[in-house]
């Protein structure tokens, strides 16, 4: 539902700052055990259920939307998330503007959290368009229906309406 929670928001922001610090180090030197360990800790924390306590879990809907995509195409989950995340953020902006403003300020030191996220993803070599991952625009509705059917409770905790048409629009906006 997008409600702020200072504890879990702070944990998520710390996880994101760790990712920003350690991922480039790992990409530059795969044998950097300290950077890999910190990246693993950040990843484990990011996927822990407690991180959604007190504020719904809306960001997890992006994962459910992506699962249908990678189930349909040969797309790695992280690559699909990188391509979908900016469009998902723009879709939820009307209900989560304050949260994205905090993201920009507290994680990136910038005003526009969505733009900063896109810039960072591009900076670590992620492709931000579904077409660059081999996905087809004309399959948006079909994959959106698959997301709804394959992920029970997908819209639970999501701020605003998240039905098959909304998901198809996120796919189209990501193309």
Short mmCIF file of C-alpha atoms in Angstrom, two decimals:
data_model
loop_
_atom_site.label_atom_id
_atom_site.label_comp_id
_atom_site.label_asym_id
_atom_site.label_seq_id
_atom_site.Cartn_x
_atom_site.Cartn_y
_atom_site.Cartn_z
CA UNK A 1 0.00 0.00 0.00
CA UNK A 2 3.03 2.26 -0.13
CA UNK A 3 2.87 3.55 3.46
CA UNK A 4 6.27 4.70 4.72
CA UNK A 5 7.81 2.78 7.59
CA UNK A 6 11.02 4.36 8.92
CA UNK A 7 12.56 1.05 10.04
CA UNK A 8 12.02 -1.05 6.94
CA UNK A 9 12.50 1.92 4.59
CA UNK A 10 15.87 2.54 6.23
CA UNK A 11 16.85 -1.11 5.85
CA UNK A 12 15.87 -1.09 2.17
CA UNK A 13 17.83 2.10 1.58
CA UNK A 14 20.88 0.59 3.29
CA UNK A 15 20.57 -2.54 1.14
CA UNK A 16 20.44 -0.38 -1.97
CA UNK A 17 23.48 1.65 -0.92
CA UNK A 18 25.36 -1.62 -0.32
CA UNK A 19 24.35 -2.82 -3.78
CA UNK A 20 25.55 0.43 -5.32
CA UNK A 21 28.88 0.15 -3.52
CA UNK A 22 29.67 -3.55 -3.90
CA UNK A 23 28.18 -4.58 -7.25
CA UNK A 24 30.63 -2.48 -9.29
CA UNK A 25 33.48 -3.90 -7.19
CA UNK A 26 32.36 -7.47 -7.88
CA UNK A 27 31.91 -6.74 -11.58
CA UNK A 28 35.45 -5.35 -11.71
CA UNK A 29 36.99 -8.17 -9.66
CA UNK A 30 35.08 -11.42 -9.36
CA UNK A 31 37.57 -12.75 -6.80
CA UNK A 32 36.90 -9.92 -4.30
CA UNK A 33 35.55 -12.06 -1.46
CA UNK A 34 34.71 -9.11 0.81
CA UNK A 35 32.67 -7.36 -1.89
CA UNK A 36 30.94 -10.63 -2.81
CA UNK A 37 30.13 -11.30 0.85
CA UNK A 38 28.63 -7.84 1.31
CA UNK A 39 26.66 -8.19 -1.92
CA UNK A 40 25.34 -11.57 -0.73
CA UNK A 41 24.31 -10.04 2.60
CA UNK A 42 22.49 -7.22 0.82
CA UNK A 43 20.75 -9.69 -1.51
CA UNK A 44 19.67 -11.96 1.34
CA UNK A 45 18.32 -9.01 3.31
CA UNK A 46 16.48 -7.66 0.27
CA UNK A 47 14.58 -10.92 -0.14
CA UNK A 48 13.73 -11.34 3.56
CA UNK A 49 10.03 -11.08 4.36
CA UNK A 50 10.59 -8.69 7.28
CA UNK A 51 11.65 -5.96 4.88
CA UNK A 52 7.97 -5.47 3.91
CA UNK A 53 6.64 -5.31 7.48
CA UNK A 54 4.40 -2.35 8.14
CA UNK A 55 4.19 -1.01 4.62
CA UNK A 56 2.48 -3.53 2.41
CA UNK A 57 4.97 -4.98 -0.01
CA UNK A 58 4.16 -3.13 -3.18
CA UNK A 59 7.67 -3.39 -4.60
CA UNK A 60 7.34 -7.16 -4.56
CA UNK A 61 4.63 -6.85 -7.21
CA UNK A 62 7.34 -5.93 -9.70
CA UNK A 63 8.94 -9.33 -8.97
CA UNK A 64 5.66 -11.13 -9.66
CA UNK A 65 5.21 -9.23 -12.90
CA UNK A 66 8.74 -10.21 -13.92
CA UNK A 67 8.30 -13.90 -13.02
CA UNK A 68 5.72 -14.23 -15.79
CA UNK A 69 8.12 -12.56 -18.20
CA UNK A 70 11.07 -14.83 -17.43
CA UNK A 71 8.73 -17.80 -17.44
CA UNK A 72 7.74 -16.93 -20.99
CA UNK A 73 11.09 -15.77 -22.36
CA UNK A 74 14.65 -16.85 -21.65
CA UNK A 75 15.27 -13.78 -19.50
CA UNK A 76 17.28 -13.77 -16.28
CA UNK A 77 15.15 -12.49 -13.38
CA UNK A 78 17.47 -9.58 -12.57
CA UNK A 79 17.59 -8.49 -16.20
CA UNK A 80 13.82 -8.56 -16.43
CA UNK A 81 13.51 -6.57 -13.20
CA UNK A 82 15.95 -3.95 -14.48
CA UNK A 83 13.89 -3.53 -17.65
CA UNK A 84 10.54 -3.41 -15.82
CA UNK A 85 11.47 -1.40 -12.74
CA UNK A 86 11.50 2.13 -14.23
CA UNK A 87 8.08 1.63 -15.88
CA UNK A 88 6.69 0.06 -12.70
CA UNK A 89 8.02 3.02 -10.70
CA UNK A 90 6.40 5.50 -13.09
CA UNK A 91 3.14 3.53 -12.94
CA UNK A 92 3.11 3.72 -9.13
CA UNK A 93 4.43 7.30 -8.95
CA UNK A 94 1.02 8.89 -8.23
CA UNK A 95 0.72 6.87 -5.02
CA UNK A 96 4.41 6.60 -4.08
CA UNK A 97 5.94 9.96 -5.03
CA UNK A 98 7.17 10.65 -1.50
CA UNK A 99 8.83 7.23 -1.34
CA UNK A 100 10.60 7.71 -4.67
CA UNK A 101 11.68 11.21 -3.62
CA UNK A 102 13.19 9.66 -0.47
CA UNK A 103 14.89 7.02 -2.61
CA UNK A 104 16.46 9.72 -4.75
CA UNK A 105 17.61 11.75 -1.76
CA UNK A 106 18.65 9.00 0.68
CA UNK A 107 20.15 6.47 -1.72
CA UNK A 108 21.37 8.42 -4.72
CA UNK A 109 21.73 11.94 -3.36
CA UNK A 110 19.53 13.18 -6.21
CA UNK A 111 16.07 14.67 -6.53
CA UNK A 112 14.58 12.25 -9.06
CA UNK A 113 14.70 8.73 -7.63
CA UNK A 114 13.34 7.10 -10.78
CA UNK A 115 15.83 8.76 -13.10
CA UNK A 116 18.66 8.03 -10.64
CA UNK A 117 17.64 4.36 -10.57
CA UNK A 118 17.67 4.19 -14.37
CA UNK A 119 21.06 5.87 -14.56
CA UNK A 120 22.54 3.50 -12.00
CA UNK A 121 21.14 0.42 -13.74
CA UNK A 122 22.56 1.58 -17.06
CA UNK A 123 25.87 2.33 -15.35
CA UNK A 124 26.26 -1.28 -14.26
CA UNK A 125 25.41 -2.55 -17.73
CA UNK A 126 21.74 -3.46 -17.38
CA UNK A 127 19.45 -3.24 -20.41
CA UNK A 128 16.38 -1.14 -19.64
CA UNK A 129 14.12 -2.07 -22.55
CA UNK A 130 12.28 -5.37 -22.95
CA UNK A 131 12.99 -5.28 -26.70
CA UNK A 132 16.71 -5.48 -25.86
CA UNK A 133 16.00 -8.73 -24.00
CA UNK A 134 14.26 -10.32 -26.99
CA UNK A 135 10.70 -9.78 -25.73
CA UNK A 136 7.84 -9.03 -28.12
CA UNK A 137 5.49 -6.09 -27.61
CA UNK A 138 2.50 -7.97 -29.03
CA UNK A 139 2.72 -10.51 -26.17
CA UNK A 140 2.13 -7.89 -23.43
CA UNK A 141 -1.50 -8.84 -22.72
CA UNK A 142 -0.77 -12.57 -22.80
CA UNK A 143 2.11 -12.25 -20.34
CA UNK A 144 0.07 -9.92 -18.12
CA UNK A 145 -2.66 -12.58 -17.88
CA UNK A 146 0.03 -15.16 -17.06
CA UNK A 147 1.31 -12.90 -14.27
CA UNK A 148 -2.18 -12.67 -12.74
CA UNK A 149 -2.82 -16.43 -13.04
CA UNK A 150 0.59 -17.61 -11.87
CA UNK A 151 1.02 -15.28 -8.89
CA UNK A 152 -1.92 -15.50 -6.48
CA UNK A 153 -2.31 -12.28 -4.51
CA UNK A 154 -0.05 -10.39 -6.91
CA UNK A 155 -1.77 -7.07 -6.27
CA UNK A 156 -1.89 -7.50 -2.48
CA UNK A 157 0.02 -4.62 -0.93
CA UNK A 158 0.37 -2.84 -4.26
CA UNK A 159 -0.62 0.82 -4.13
CA UNK A 160 -3.50 1.44 -6.51
CA UNK A 161 -5.01 -0.87 -9.11
CA UNK A 162 -2.92 -3.69 -10.50
CA UNK A 163 -4.95 -5.77 -12.92
CA UNK A 164 -4.01 -7.46 -16.20
CA UNK A 165 -4.48 -4.25 -18.19
CA UNK A 166 -2.22 -2.30 -15.82
CA UNK A 167 0.44 -5.00 -16.02
CA UNK A 168 0.21 -5.05 -19.83
CA UNK A 169 0.71 -1.28 -19.80
CA UNK A 170 3.82 -1.65 -17.63
CA UNK A 171 5.16 -4.20 -20.15
CA UNK A 172 4.36 -1.84 -23.04
CA UNK A 173 6.01 1.09 -21.25
CA UNK A 174 9.09 -1.08 -20.69
CA UNK A 175 9.38 -2.00 -24.34
#
